[in-house]
Amino acid sequence: MSIGSEVVVLARVVVVGAGYAGVMAANRLAAVNRSDVRVTVVNPRPEFVERVRLHEHAAGVANAVRPLSGLLHRDVRLRVATVDAIAERSVLLDDGGALDFDHLLYAVGSTAASGLAGSENAWSIADLDGAASLRTRLRQLPARAHVVVIGGGLTGIESAAEIAYRYPSLRVELVSQSVASGLPESSRTIIERKLANAGVVLRTGLRVTAVRADGVETDAGRLPSDCTVWAGSFDVPDLALRSGLPVAPDGRLRTDDALVCAGHPRIVGAGDAVAPPGHVGDQLRMSCQAAIPMGAHGADTVLALIRGERPAPVSIGMTGQAMSLGRRDGFIQATHRDDTPREFVLSGRVAAVVKERVCRYTITLMRFPRAYRWLPGPTPTAPAPPPVAAR
Ligand SMILES: Cc1cc2nc3c(=O)[nH]c(=O)nc-3n(C[C@H](O)[C@H](O)[C@H](O)COP(=O)(O)OP(=O)(O)OC[C@H]3O[C@@H](n4cnc5c(N)ncnc54)[C@H](O)[C@@H]3O)c2cc1C
């Protein structure tokens, strides 16, 4: 709204975190071109980290960092800082500053899971600092050095294959209970064969109990390691918990089905760090595939709240699980919208090309936030009835 030449800001929106969800949300808010909504993004660094490329970054085949200035809408303000606490109507920053907000979008993402004994002896692939330091370490290793990758999920699979192809003189082992455990047996067999083709030694059926400076302890004995890569599950930052906001047992911000934080109508969440109720969110596994539409929906929810309207429930369908296996091989498992596997799979070079295009496409989507549409979710199951009060 403008009175004479003066622009009156009706709503100050602070977006905490400039990952996939935060950038999409901020850009979509700004793209509706309301001069009366001021959007400020707070992020610890002035760069966007393409986390989906961190295994490529670690192996030295790609750069996962790009300036946020080239990605954020021109009307979005960037404040380089870390949010230390979220108060009633303001956020407190680690540089001693504070930002007041009318609406806050919580999009702090995820980090490497903690809790593994000796994890300080491993390089994490879940964040830029870990991946950058791993890149340096891999370059220093002599031929035939042992690299042990812990974790048989998609991140561990991609990391092991990428390192093995980039450094064929190293001995790369993937240690896990199982490989790609959520996928059908036939898909797992193909992935295991592809890992073997890459030169990765599979050690499945093992549970890692501790990481040492020179090896990995498992329930079946010790494996020597000159460089251990931690690619286990993700944790979320404890900012919501520390700020006294309602969280799920794993620390994710609890929201209603429109992504509004339970009991805090000015706070909306999106991405890995958020736990919507199961009837709309069960299929939303931590992924940029879910974070981008969650960010877009979060922006629409904030706009509805600014207009005094009731926000719509979130509805997001999943499409598949895609993994690169080095630069020339890959595997894609198509899924139903509820993230359960379909029969269709893509494999080999064509899958590698599709996966690469998907990674590039995520950046394009964030640059055209207003036009962005996504696949609706599966028919929601009925929300669980409220518990009956005990007499
Ligand atoms: C190696 C690897 C490969 C992957 N491959 C795929 C893939 O192929 N497909 C897929 O869908 N997903 C993939 N993922 C997962 C995907 O990267 C994440 O799910 C996605 O990044 C989540 O997006 P987000 O916006 O929620 O959080 P993030 O991208 O993690 O961004 C969160 C942002 O918040 C910032 N932040 C955190 N705390 C604060 C604070 N207190 N104050 C201010 N800012 C803060 C962080 O610095 C970060 O910039 C992969 C992940 C890894 C590690």
Tab-separated table of C-alpha atoms and ligand atoms in Angstrom:
chain	number	residue	atom	x	y	z
A	1	MET	CA	0.000	0.000	0.000
A	2	SER	CA	1.377	3.459	-0.706
A	3	ILE	CA	0.258	6.774	0.727
A	4	GLY	CA	1.642	9.534	-1.489
A	5	SER	CA	5.180	8.310	-2.217
A	6	GLU	CA	5.494	6.491	1.101
A	7	VAL	CA	5.227	2.686	1.071
A	8	VAL	CA	3.426	1.320	4.106
A	9	VAL	CA	4.581	-2.155	5.077
A	10	LEU	CA	1.606	-4.148	6.326
A	11	ALA	CA	3.402	-7.409	7.018
A	12	ARG	CA	6.990	-8.218	7.860
A	13	VAL	CA	7.805	-11.827	7.003
A	14	VAL	CA	11.020	-13.382	8.266
A	15	VAL	CA	12.122	-16.627	6.601
A	16	VAL	CA	14.591	-18.586	8.747
A	17	GLY	CA	16.850	-20.669	6.499
A	18	ALA	CA	17.698	-20.259	2.805
A	19	GLY	CA	17.577	-23.870	1.681
A	20	TYR	CA	15.151	-25.328	-0.854
A	21	ALA	CA	12.050	-24.609	1.252
A	22	GLY	CA	13.152	-21.162	2.464
A	23	VAL	CA	14.244	-19.817	-0.931
A	24	MET	CA	11.088	-21.085	-2.640
A	25	ALA	CA	8.922	-19.567	0.108
A	26	ALA	CA	10.701	-16.200	0.105
A	27	ASN	CA	10.667	-15.929	-3.705
A	28	ARG	CA	7.008	-16.883	-3.951
A	29	LEU	CA	6.067	-14.334	-1.300
A	30	ALA	CA	8.027	-11.626	-3.118
A	31	ALA	CA	6.765	-12.672	-6.548
A	32	VAL	CA	3.172	-11.823	-5.718
A	33	ASN	CA	4.628	-8.343	-5.940
A	34	ARG	CA	2.904	-6.830	-2.943
A	35	SER	CA	4.960	-3.825	-1.991
A	36	ASP	CA	3.287	-3.970	1.417
A	37	VAL	CA	4.862	-7.355	2.317
A	38	ARG	CA	8.522	-7.151	3.315
A	39	VAL	CA	10.383	-10.448	3.140
A	40	THR	CA	13.699	-10.948	4.952
A	41	VAL	CA	15.626	-14.214	4.765
A	42	VAL	CA	18.067	-15.074	7.548
A	43	ASN	CA	20.777	-17.577	6.637
A	44	PRO	CA	24.215	-18.250	8.144
A	45	ARG	CA	26.019	-17.757	4.822
A	46	PRO	CA	25.422	-15.619	1.731
A	47	GLU	CA	25.435	-18.741	-0.471
A	48	PHE	CA	22.816	-21.327	-1.339
A	49	VAL	CA	24.026	-24.853	-0.658
A	50	GLU	CA	22.753	-27.387	-3.182
A	51	ARG	CA	22.672	-30.192	-0.669
A	52	VAL	CA	21.613	-32.681	-3.338
A	53	ARG	CA	25.099	-32.235	-4.822
A	54	LEU	CA	27.145	-32.524	-1.626
A	55	HIS	CA	28.427	-36.001	-2.542
A	56	GLU	CA	29.563	-34.542	-5.883
A	57	HIS	CA	31.157	-31.624	-4.029
A	58	ALA	CA	33.003	-34.014	-1.711
A	59	ALA	CA	34.289	-36.085	-4.628
A	60	GLY	CA	35.400	-32.907	-6.397
A	61	VAL	CA	33.246	-33.361	-9.503
A	62	ALA	CA	30.897	-30.401	-8.889
A	63	ASN	CA	30.515	-27.265	-6.841
A	64	ALA	CA	27.451	-27.295	-4.573
A	65	VAL	CA	27.609	-23.613	-3.653
A	66	ARG	CA	26.132	-20.632	-5.491
A	67	PRO	CA	25.527	-17.019	-4.368
A	68	LEU	CA	22.082	-16.436	-2.874
A	69	SER	CA	22.085	-13.023	-4.559
A	70	GLY	CA	21.604	-14.798	-7.899
A	71	LEU	CA	18.757	-16.943	-6.622
A	72	LEU	CA	16.662	-14.749	-4.330
A	73	HIS	CA	13.973	-12.455	-5.787
A	74	ARG	CA	15.268	-8.878	-6.011
A	75	ASP	CA	12.759	-7.680	-3.402
A	76	VAL	CA	13.873	-10.233	-0.793
A	77	ARG	CA	16.327	-8.909	1.812
A	78	LEU	CA	19.063	-11.236	2.989
A	79	ARG	CA	20.435	-11.043	6.528
A	80	VAL	CA	23.539	-13.192	6.950
A	81	ALA	CA	23.255	-14.494	10.508
A	82	THR	CA	22.073	-17.476	12.505
A	83	VAL	CA	18.808	-17.299	14.417
A	84	ASP	CA	19.559	-18.168	18.049
A	85	ALA	CA	15.998	-17.979	19.363
A	86	ILE	CA	12.464	-17.313	18.213
A	87	ALA	CA	10.491	-15.054	20.551
A	88	GLU	CA	6.808	-14.025	20.388
A	89	ARG	CA	7.207	-11.463	17.564
A	90	SER	CA	10.960	-11.341	16.908
A	91	VAL	CA	13.996	-13.514	16.200
A	92	LEU	CA	17.269	-13.086	18.070
A	93	LEU	CA	20.412	-13.337	15.965
A	94	ASP	CA	23.886	-14.599	16.812
A	95	ASP	CA	25.393	-11.215	15.861
A	96	GLY	CA	23.474	-9.576	18.707
A	97	GLY	CA	20.764	-8.192	16.430
A	98	ALA	CA	17.057	-8.949	16.308
A	99	LEU	CA	14.370	-8.854	13.636
A	100	ASP	CA	10.702	-8.198	14.344
A	101	PHE	CA	8.154	-10.190	12.375
A	102	ASP	CA	4.440	-10.376	11.788
A	103	HIS	CA	4.797	-13.837	10.243
A	104	LEU	CA	7.718	-16.247	10.420
A	105	LEU	CA	8.528	-19.091	8.060
A	106	TYR	CA	10.581	-21.786	9.781
A	107	ALA	CA	12.761	-23.617	7.209
A	108	VAL	CA	15.998	-24.596	8.976
A	109	GLY	CA	16.389	-27.950	7.206
A	110	SER	CA	18.364	-30.873	8.577
A	111	THR	CA	21.871	-31.920	9.567
A	112	ALA	CA	23.770	-35.167	10.075
A	113	ALA	CA	22.256	-37.359	12.773
A	114	SER	CA	24.261	-37.281	15.969
A	115	GLY	CA	24.560	-39.996	18.554
A	116	LEU	CA	27.060	-42.353	16.919
A	117	ALA	CA	30.021	-42.808	19.272
A	118	GLY	CA	33.147	-41.209	17.835
A	119	SER	CA	31.275	-39.450	15.031
A	120	GLU	CA	33.835	-36.616	15.306
A	121	ASN	CA	36.235	-39.045	13.591
A	122	ALA	CA	33.990	-39.196	10.524
A	123	TRP	CA	33.336	-36.715	7.724
A	124	SER	CA	29.665	-35.794	7.388
A	125	ILE	CA	28.196	-35.625	3.907
A	126	ALA	CA	25.039	-33.877	5.166
A	127	ASP	CA	26.419	-30.336	5.320
A	128	LEU	CA	28.754	-28.140	3.299
A	129	ASP	CA	31.521	-27.897	5.885
A	130	GLY	CA	31.709	-31.692	6.176
A	131	ALA	CA	31.633	-32.212	2.410
A	132	ALA	CA	34.282	-29.533	1.803
A	133	SER	CA	36.589	-31.001	4.418
A	134	LEU	CA	36.022	-34.509	2.993
A	135	ARG	CA	36.982	-33.187	-0.452
A	136	THR	CA	40.341	-32.068	0.952
A	137	ARG	CA	40.870	-35.355	2.800
A	138	LEU	CA	40.104	-37.518	-0.251
A	139	ARG	CA	42.697	-35.616	-2.298
A	140	GLN	CA	45.350	-36.344	0.347
A	141	LEU	CA	44.777	-40.097	0.575
A	142	PRO	CA	47.405	-42.389	-0.944
A	143	ALA	CA	46.459	-45.167	-3.389
A	144	ARG	CA	44.777	-48.199	-1.775
A	145	ALA	CA	43.725	-46.193	1.291
A	146	HIS	CA	40.477	-47.401	2.887
A	147	VAL	CA	37.390	-45.194	2.678
A	148	VAL	CA	34.431	-46.480	4.695
A	149	VAL	CA	31.002	-44.974	3.980
A	150	ILE	CA	28.481	-45.597	6.759
A	151	GLY	CA	24.826	-45.705	5.714
A	152	GLY	CA	23.005	-47.671	3.030
A	153	GLY	CA	20.327	-45.073	2.270
A	154	LEU	CA	20.302	-43.006	-0.894
A	155	THR	CA	22.915	-40.549	0.446
A	156	GLY	CA	25.349	-43.324	1.368
A	157	ILE	CA	24.831	-45.096	-1.958
A	158	GLU	CA	25.413	-41.911	-3.972
A	159	SER	CA	28.459	-40.958	-1.883
A	160	ALA	CA	30.143	-44.357	-2.119
A	161	ALA	CA	29.623	-44.591	-5.889
A	162	GLU	CA	30.760	-41.014	-6.529
A	163	ILE	CA	33.973	-41.442	-4.515
A	164	ALA	CA	34.721	-44.857	-6.043
A	165	TYR	CA	34.388	-43.562	-9.620
A	166	ARG	CA	36.359	-40.376	-8.940
A	167	TYR	CA	39.134	-42.146	-7.010
A	168	PRO	CA	39.477	-45.641	-8.513
A	169	SER	CA	42.742	-46.222	-6.623
A	170	LEU	CA	40.981	-46.028	-3.244
A	171	ARG	CA	39.285	-48.995	-1.594
A	172	VAL	CA	35.713	-47.818	-0.926
A	173	GLU	CA	33.469	-49.869	1.372
A	174	LEU	CA	29.792	-49.238	2.129
A	175	VAL	CA	28.799	-50.463	5.589
A	176	SER	CA	25.166	-50.780	6.556
A	177	GLN	CA	22.471	-53.145	7.790
A	178	SER	CA	21.014	-53.090	4.269
A	179	VAL	CA	21.126	-51.101	1.041
A	180	ALA	CA	18.152	-49.041	-0.212
A	181	SER	CA	15.954	-50.824	2.283
A	182	GLY	CA	12.683	-49.102	1.277
A	183	LEU	CA	12.907	-50.301	-2.336
A	184	PRO	CA	11.725	-53.615	-3.812
A	185	GLU	CA	14.123	-56.580	-3.832
A	186	SER	CA	14.540	-56.351	-7.623
A	187	SER	CA	15.630	-52.692	-7.375
A	188	ARG	CA	18.013	-53.415	-4.507
A	189	THR	CA	19.658	-56.156	-6.566
A	190	ILE	CA	20.251	-53.750	-9.455
A	191	ILE	CA	21.674	-51.066	-7.137
A	192	GLU	CA	23.998	-53.558	-5.429
A	193	ARG	CA	25.271	-54.710	-8.821
A	194	LYS	CA	25.873	-51.124	-9.891
A	195	LEU	CA	27.788	-50.383	-6.705
A	196	ALA	CA	29.953	-53.436	-7.326
A	197	ASN	CA	30.574	-52.210	-10.904
A	198	ALA	CA	31.719	-48.899	-9.424
A	199	GLY	CA	34.240	-50.792	-7.324
A	200	VAL	CA	32.391	-50.369	-4.013
A	201	VAL	CA	32.773	-53.269	-1.584
A	202	LEU	CA	29.427	-53.886	0.111
A	203	ARG	CA	29.399	-54.869	3.761
A	204	THR	CA	25.756	-55.336	4.627
A	205	GLY	CA	24.202	-56.902	7.706
A	206	LEU	CA	26.537	-54.864	9.896
A	207	ARG	CA	25.650	-52.341	12.571
A	208	VAL	CA	28.282	-49.690	13.207
A	209	THR	CA	28.807	-49.119	16.944
A	210	ALA	CA	31.621	-46.539	16.957
A	211	VAL	CA	34.006	-44.628	14.721
A	212	ARG	CA	37.692	-44.432	15.630
A	213	ALA	CA	40.422	-42.313	14.025
A	214	ASP	CA	41.719	-45.379	12.178
A	215	GLY	CA	38.692	-47.609	11.798
A	216	VAL	CA	35.068	-48.439	12.346
A	217	GLU	CA	33.740	-50.740	15.075
A	218	THR	CA	30.826	-52.943	14.043
A	219	ASP	CA	28.846	-55.647	15.808
A	220	ALA	CA	30.893	-58.148	13.753
A	221	GLY	CA	34.343	-56.687	14.385
A	222	ARG	CA	36.555	-53.827	13.330
A	223	LEU	CA	37.102	-52.442	9.822
A	224	PRO	CA	40.232	-50.377	9.101
A	225	SER	CA	39.520	-46.933	7.673
A	226	ASP	CA	41.703	-44.013	6.626
A	227	CYS	CA	38.661	-41.854	5.954
A	228	THR	CA	35.191	-42.567	7.313
A	229	VAL	CA	32.171	-40.900	5.729
A	230	TRP	CA	29.033	-40.547	7.844
A	231	ALA	CA	25.969	-40.786	5.605
A	232	GLY	CA	23.436	-42.025	8.133
A	233	SER	CA	20.073	-40.476	8.854
A	234	PHE	CA	19.336	-36.760	9.312
A	235	ASP	CA	18.581	-34.833	12.514
A	236	VAL	CA	17.026	-31.380	12.646
A	237	PRO	CA	18.373	-28.248	14.374
A	238	ASP	CA	16.990	-27.791	17.885
A	239	LEU	CA	15.959	-24.149	17.324
A	240	ALA	CA	12.214	-24.860	17.655
A	241	LEU	CA	12.755	-26.912	20.805
A	242	ARG	CA	15.047	-24.272	22.355
A	243	SER	CA	12.500	-21.578	21.521
A	244	GLY	CA	9.746	-23.408	23.374
A	245	LEU	CA	7.750	-24.228	20.224
A	246	PRO	CA	5.862	-27.519	19.946
A	247	VAL	CA	8.016	-30.258	18.420
A	248	ALA	CA	7.656	-33.918	17.454
A	249	PRO	CA	9.859	-36.428	19.353
A	250	ASP	CA	12.557	-36.016	16.675
A	251	GLY	CA	12.648	-32.215	17.158
A	252	ARG	CA	10.723	-31.213	14.014
A	253	LEU	CA	8.332	-28.279	14.396
A	254	ARG	CA	4.751	-29.498	14.807
A	255	THR	CA	2.248	-27.871	12.460
A	256	ASP	CA	-1.382	-28.259	11.467
A	257	ASP	CA	-2.374	-29.455	8.004
A	258	ALA	CA	-1.841	-25.969	6.512
A	259	LEU	CA	1.748	-25.913	7.928
A	260	VAL	CA	0.834	-23.427	10.698
A	261	CYS	CA	2.633	-24.146	13.952
A	262	ALA	CA	0.293	-25.596	16.549
A	263	GLY	CA	-0.671	-22.836	19.017
A	264	HIS	CA	1.482	-20.209	17.228
A	265	PRO	CA	-0.595	-18.831	14.340
A	266	ARG	CA	2.133	-16.414	13.191
A	267	ILE	CA	4.648	-19.247	12.607
A	268	VAL	CA	4.518	-21.425	9.503
A	269	GLY	CA	6.950	-24.280	8.755
A	270	ALA	CA	8.323	-25.952	5.612
A	271	GLY	CA	10.950	-28.500	4.628
A	272	ASP	CA	12.941	-31.132	6.506
A	273	ALA	CA	12.576	-29.392	9.886
A	274	VAL	CA	8.795	-29.623	9.971
A	275	ALA	CA	6.337	-32.359	10.977
A	276	PRO	CA	2.844	-31.844	9.549
A	277	PRO	CA	0.147	-34.240	10.786
A	278	GLY	CA	0.254	-37.739	9.307
A	279	HIS	CA	-2.933	-37.467	7.263
A	280	VAL	CA	-1.231	-34.880	5.004
A	281	GLY	CA	2.448	-35.482	5.755
A	282	ASP	CA	3.183	-39.187	6.108
A	283	GLN	CA	4.609	-39.415	2.590
A	284	LEU	CA	6.795	-36.312	2.959
A	285	ARG	CA	10.163	-37.922	3.551
A	286	MET	CA	13.050	-35.493	4.149
A	287	SER	CA	13.977	-34.489	0.595
A	288	CYS	CA	14.190	-31.468	-1.620
A	289	GLN	CA	11.384	-33.135	-3.565
A	290	ALA	CA	9.124	-32.401	-0.564
A	291	ALA	CA	10.864	-29.218	0.680
A	292	ILE	CA	10.257	-27.167	-2.492
A	293	PRO	CA	6.467	-27.641	-2.643
A	294	MET	CA	6.284	-27.290	1.154
A	295	GLY	CA	8.053	-23.929	0.796
A	296	ALA	CA	5.580	-22.857	-1.899
A	297	HIS	CA	2.618	-23.986	0.162
A	298	GLY	CA	4.090	-22.292	3.249
A	299	ALA	CA	4.240	-19.009	1.291
A	300	ASP	CA	0.594	-19.414	0.223
A	301	THR	CA	-0.363	-20.057	3.843
A	302	VAL	CA	1.444	-16.892	5.011
A	303	LEU	CA	-0.322	-14.858	2.310
A	304	ALA	CA	-3.691	-16.294	3.354
A	305	LEU	CA	-2.966	-15.356	6.987
A	306	ILE	CA	-1.972	-11.813	5.952
A	307	ARG	CA	-5.294	-11.510	4.092
A	308	GLY	CA	-7.138	-12.838	7.124
A	309	GLU	CA	-8.248	-15.953	5.213
A	310	ARG	CA	-8.223	-19.557	6.345
A	311	PRO	CA	-5.163	-21.300	4.764
A	312	ALA	CA	-5.703	-24.444	2.700
A	313	PRO	CA	-4.366	-27.837	3.835
A	314	VAL	CA	-1.099	-28.909	2.252
A	315	SER	CA	-1.313	-31.601	-0.438
A	316	ILE	CA	1.952	-32.870	-1.946
A	317	GLY	CA	2.524	-36.061	-3.921
A	318	MET	CA	5.886	-37.773	-4.310
A	319	THR	CA	7.125	-38.985	-7.706
A	320	GLY	CA	10.187	-41.138	-7.179
A	321	GLN	CA	13.533	-41.853	-5.582
A	322	ALA	CA	16.407	-40.885	-7.841
A	323	MET	CA	20.058	-41.628	-7.277
A	324	SER	CA	23.202	-40.895	-9.238
A	325	LEU	CA	25.879	-43.597	-9.266
A	326	GLY	CA	28.841	-41.609	-10.453
A	327	ARG	CA	28.372	-39.336	-13.461
A	328	ARG	CA	27.456	-41.997	-16.015
A	329	ASP	CA	25.157	-44.345	-14.145
A	330	GLY	CA	22.046	-43.958	-12.038
A	331	PHE	CA	18.843	-45.527	-10.829
A	332	ILE	CA	15.348	-44.110	-10.480
A	333	GLN	CA	12.511	-45.863	-8.693
A	334	ALA	CA	9.144	-44.352	-9.626
A	335	THR	CA	6.766	-44.073	-6.691
A	336	HIS	CA	3.087	-43.555	-6.108
A	337	ARG	CA	2.106	-40.200	-4.658
A	338	ASP	CA	2.217	-41.776	-1.190
A	339	ASP	CA	5.928	-42.588	-1.829
A	340	THR	CA	5.412	-46.341	-2.119
A	341	PRO	CA	7.335	-47.892	-5.058
A	342	ARG	CA	5.689	-48.401	-8.457
A	343	GLU	CA	6.902	-51.038	-10.883
A	344	PHE	CA	8.542	-48.543	-13.223
A	345	VAL	CA	12.293	-48.008	-12.860
A	346	LEU	CA	14.950	-46.264	-14.957
A	347	SER	CA	18.519	-47.433	-14.892
A	348	GLY	CA	21.913	-46.699	-16.438
A	349	ARG	CA	23.020	-43.641	-18.362
A	350	VAL	CA	19.504	-42.397	-19.038
A	351	ALA	CA	18.807	-42.410	-15.291
A	352	ALA	CA	22.031	-40.441	-14.691
A	353	VAL	CA	20.916	-37.838	-17.249
A	354	VAL	CA	17.425	-37.583	-15.737
A	355	LYS	CA	18.864	-37.222	-12.208
A	356	GLU	CA	21.209	-34.452	-13.364
A	357	ARG	CA	18.284	-32.634	-15.038
A	358	VAL	CA	16.213	-32.958	-11.852
A	359	CYS	CA	19.034	-31.320	-9.852
A	360	ARG	CA	19.195	-28.426	-12.336
A	361	TYR	CA	15.396	-28.174	-12.420
A	362	THR	CA	15.225	-27.535	-8.658
A	363	ILE	CA	17.130	-24.283	-9.230
A	364	THR	CA	14.861	-23.311	-12.138
A	365	LEU	CA	11.753	-23.915	-10.020
A	366	MET	CA	12.964	-21.503	-7.360
A	367	ARG	CA	13.531	-18.852	-10.041
A	368	PHE	CA	9.926	-19.104	-11.273
A	369	PRO	CA	8.119	-19.393	-7.945
A	370	ARG	CA	4.828	-17.847	-8.959
A	371	ALA	CA	4.179	-20.254	-11.828
A	372	TYR	CA	5.246	-23.276	-9.775
A	373	ARG	CA	2.654	-26.069	-9.412
A	374	TRP	CA	3.145	-29.487	-7.889
A	375	LEU	CA	1.603	-32.920	-7.825
A	376	PRO	CA	-1.208	-33.156	-5.258
A	377	GLY	CA	-0.832	-35.700	-2.494
A	378	PRO	CA	-2.682	-38.976	-2.076
A	379	THR	CA	-6.246	-38.801	-0.811
A	380	PRO	CA	-5.739	-37.784	2.806
A	381	THR	CA	-6.568	-40.311	5.446
A	382	ALA	CA	-8.944	-39.025	8.108
A	383	PRO	CA	-7.135	-37.155	10.869
A	384	ALA	CA	-6.831	-39.187	14.053
A	385	PRO	CA	-9.668	-38.399	16.498
A	386	PRO	CA	-8.625	-36.469	19.600
A	387	PRO	CA	-7.780	-38.723	22.542
A	388	VAL	CA	-10.674	-39.417	24.921
A	389	ALA	CA	-9.999	-37.686	28.223
A	390	ALA	CA	-9.374	-40.075	31.106
A	391	ARG	CA	-11.875	-39.879	33.944
B	1	LIG	C1	24.364	-35.756	-0.260
B	1	LIG	C2	22.880	-35.501	-0.286
B	1	LIG	C3	22.146	-35.852	-1.419
B	1	LIG	C4	20.771	-35.621	-1.465
B	1	LIG	N1	20.072	-35.975	-2.587
B	1	LIG	C5	18.756	-35.717	-2.654
B	1	LIG	C6	18.019	-36.025	-3.836
B	1	LIG	O1	18.564	-36.552	-4.808
B	1	LIG	N2	16.701	-35.724	-3.867
B	1	LIG	C7	16.059	-35.123	-2.808
B	1	LIG	O2	14.852	-34.863	-2.905
B	1	LIG	N3	16.724	-34.829	-1.673
B	1	LIG	C8	18.051	-35.106	-1.557
B	1	LIG	N4	18.739	-34.798	-0.417
B	1	LIG	C9	18.011	-34.222	0.732
B	1	LIG	C10	17.804	-32.711	0.550
B	1	LIG	O3	19.021	-32.069	0.287
B	1	LIG	C11	17.171	-32.107	1.795
B	1	LIG	O4	16.035	-32.839	2.137
B	1	LIG	C12	16.810	-30.653	1.522
B	1	LIG	O5	17.996	-29.890	1.440
B	1	LIG	C13	15.872	-30.065	2.567
B	1	LIG	O6	15.589	-28.748	2.227
B	1	LIG	P1	15.285	-27.671	3.356
B	1	LIG	O7	15.018	-26.378	2.662
B	1	LIG	O8	14.280	-28.192	4.301
B	1	LIG	O9	16.635	-27.545	4.201
B	1	LIG	P2	18.130	-27.221	3.787
B	1	LIG	O10	18.361	-27.364	2.337
B	1	LIG	O11	18.950	-28.042	4.724
B	1	LIG	O12	18.297	-25.679	4.147
B	1	LIG	C14	18.158	-25.203	5.477
B	1	LIG	C15	18.848	-23.846	5.570
B	1	LIG	O13	18.588	-23.314	6.870
B	1	LIG	C16	19.798	-22.772	7.388
B	1	LIG	N5	19.693	-22.732	8.850
B	1	LIG	C17	19.753	-23.766	9.723
B	1	LIG	N6	19.632	-23.322	10.987
B	1	LIG	C18	19.490	-21.970	10.900
B	1	LIG	C19	19.340	-20.924	11.872
B	1	LIG	N7	19.284	-21.187	13.189
B	1	LIG	N8	19.266	-19.642	11.441
B	1	LIG	C20	19.291	-19.365	10.117
B	1	LIG	N9	19.427	-20.308	9.159
B	1	LIG	C21	19.531	-21.590	9.556
B	1	LIG	C22	20.853	-23.750	6.871
B	1	LIG	O14	22.141	-23.194	6.948
B	1	LIG	C23	20.362	-23.955	5.436
B	1	LIG	O15	20.843	-22.943	4.593
B	1	LIG	C24	20.120	-35.025	-0.341
B	1	LIG	C25	20.858	-34.657	0.783
B	1	LIG	C26	22.221	-34.899	0.823
B	1	LIG	C27	22.994	-34.494	2.048
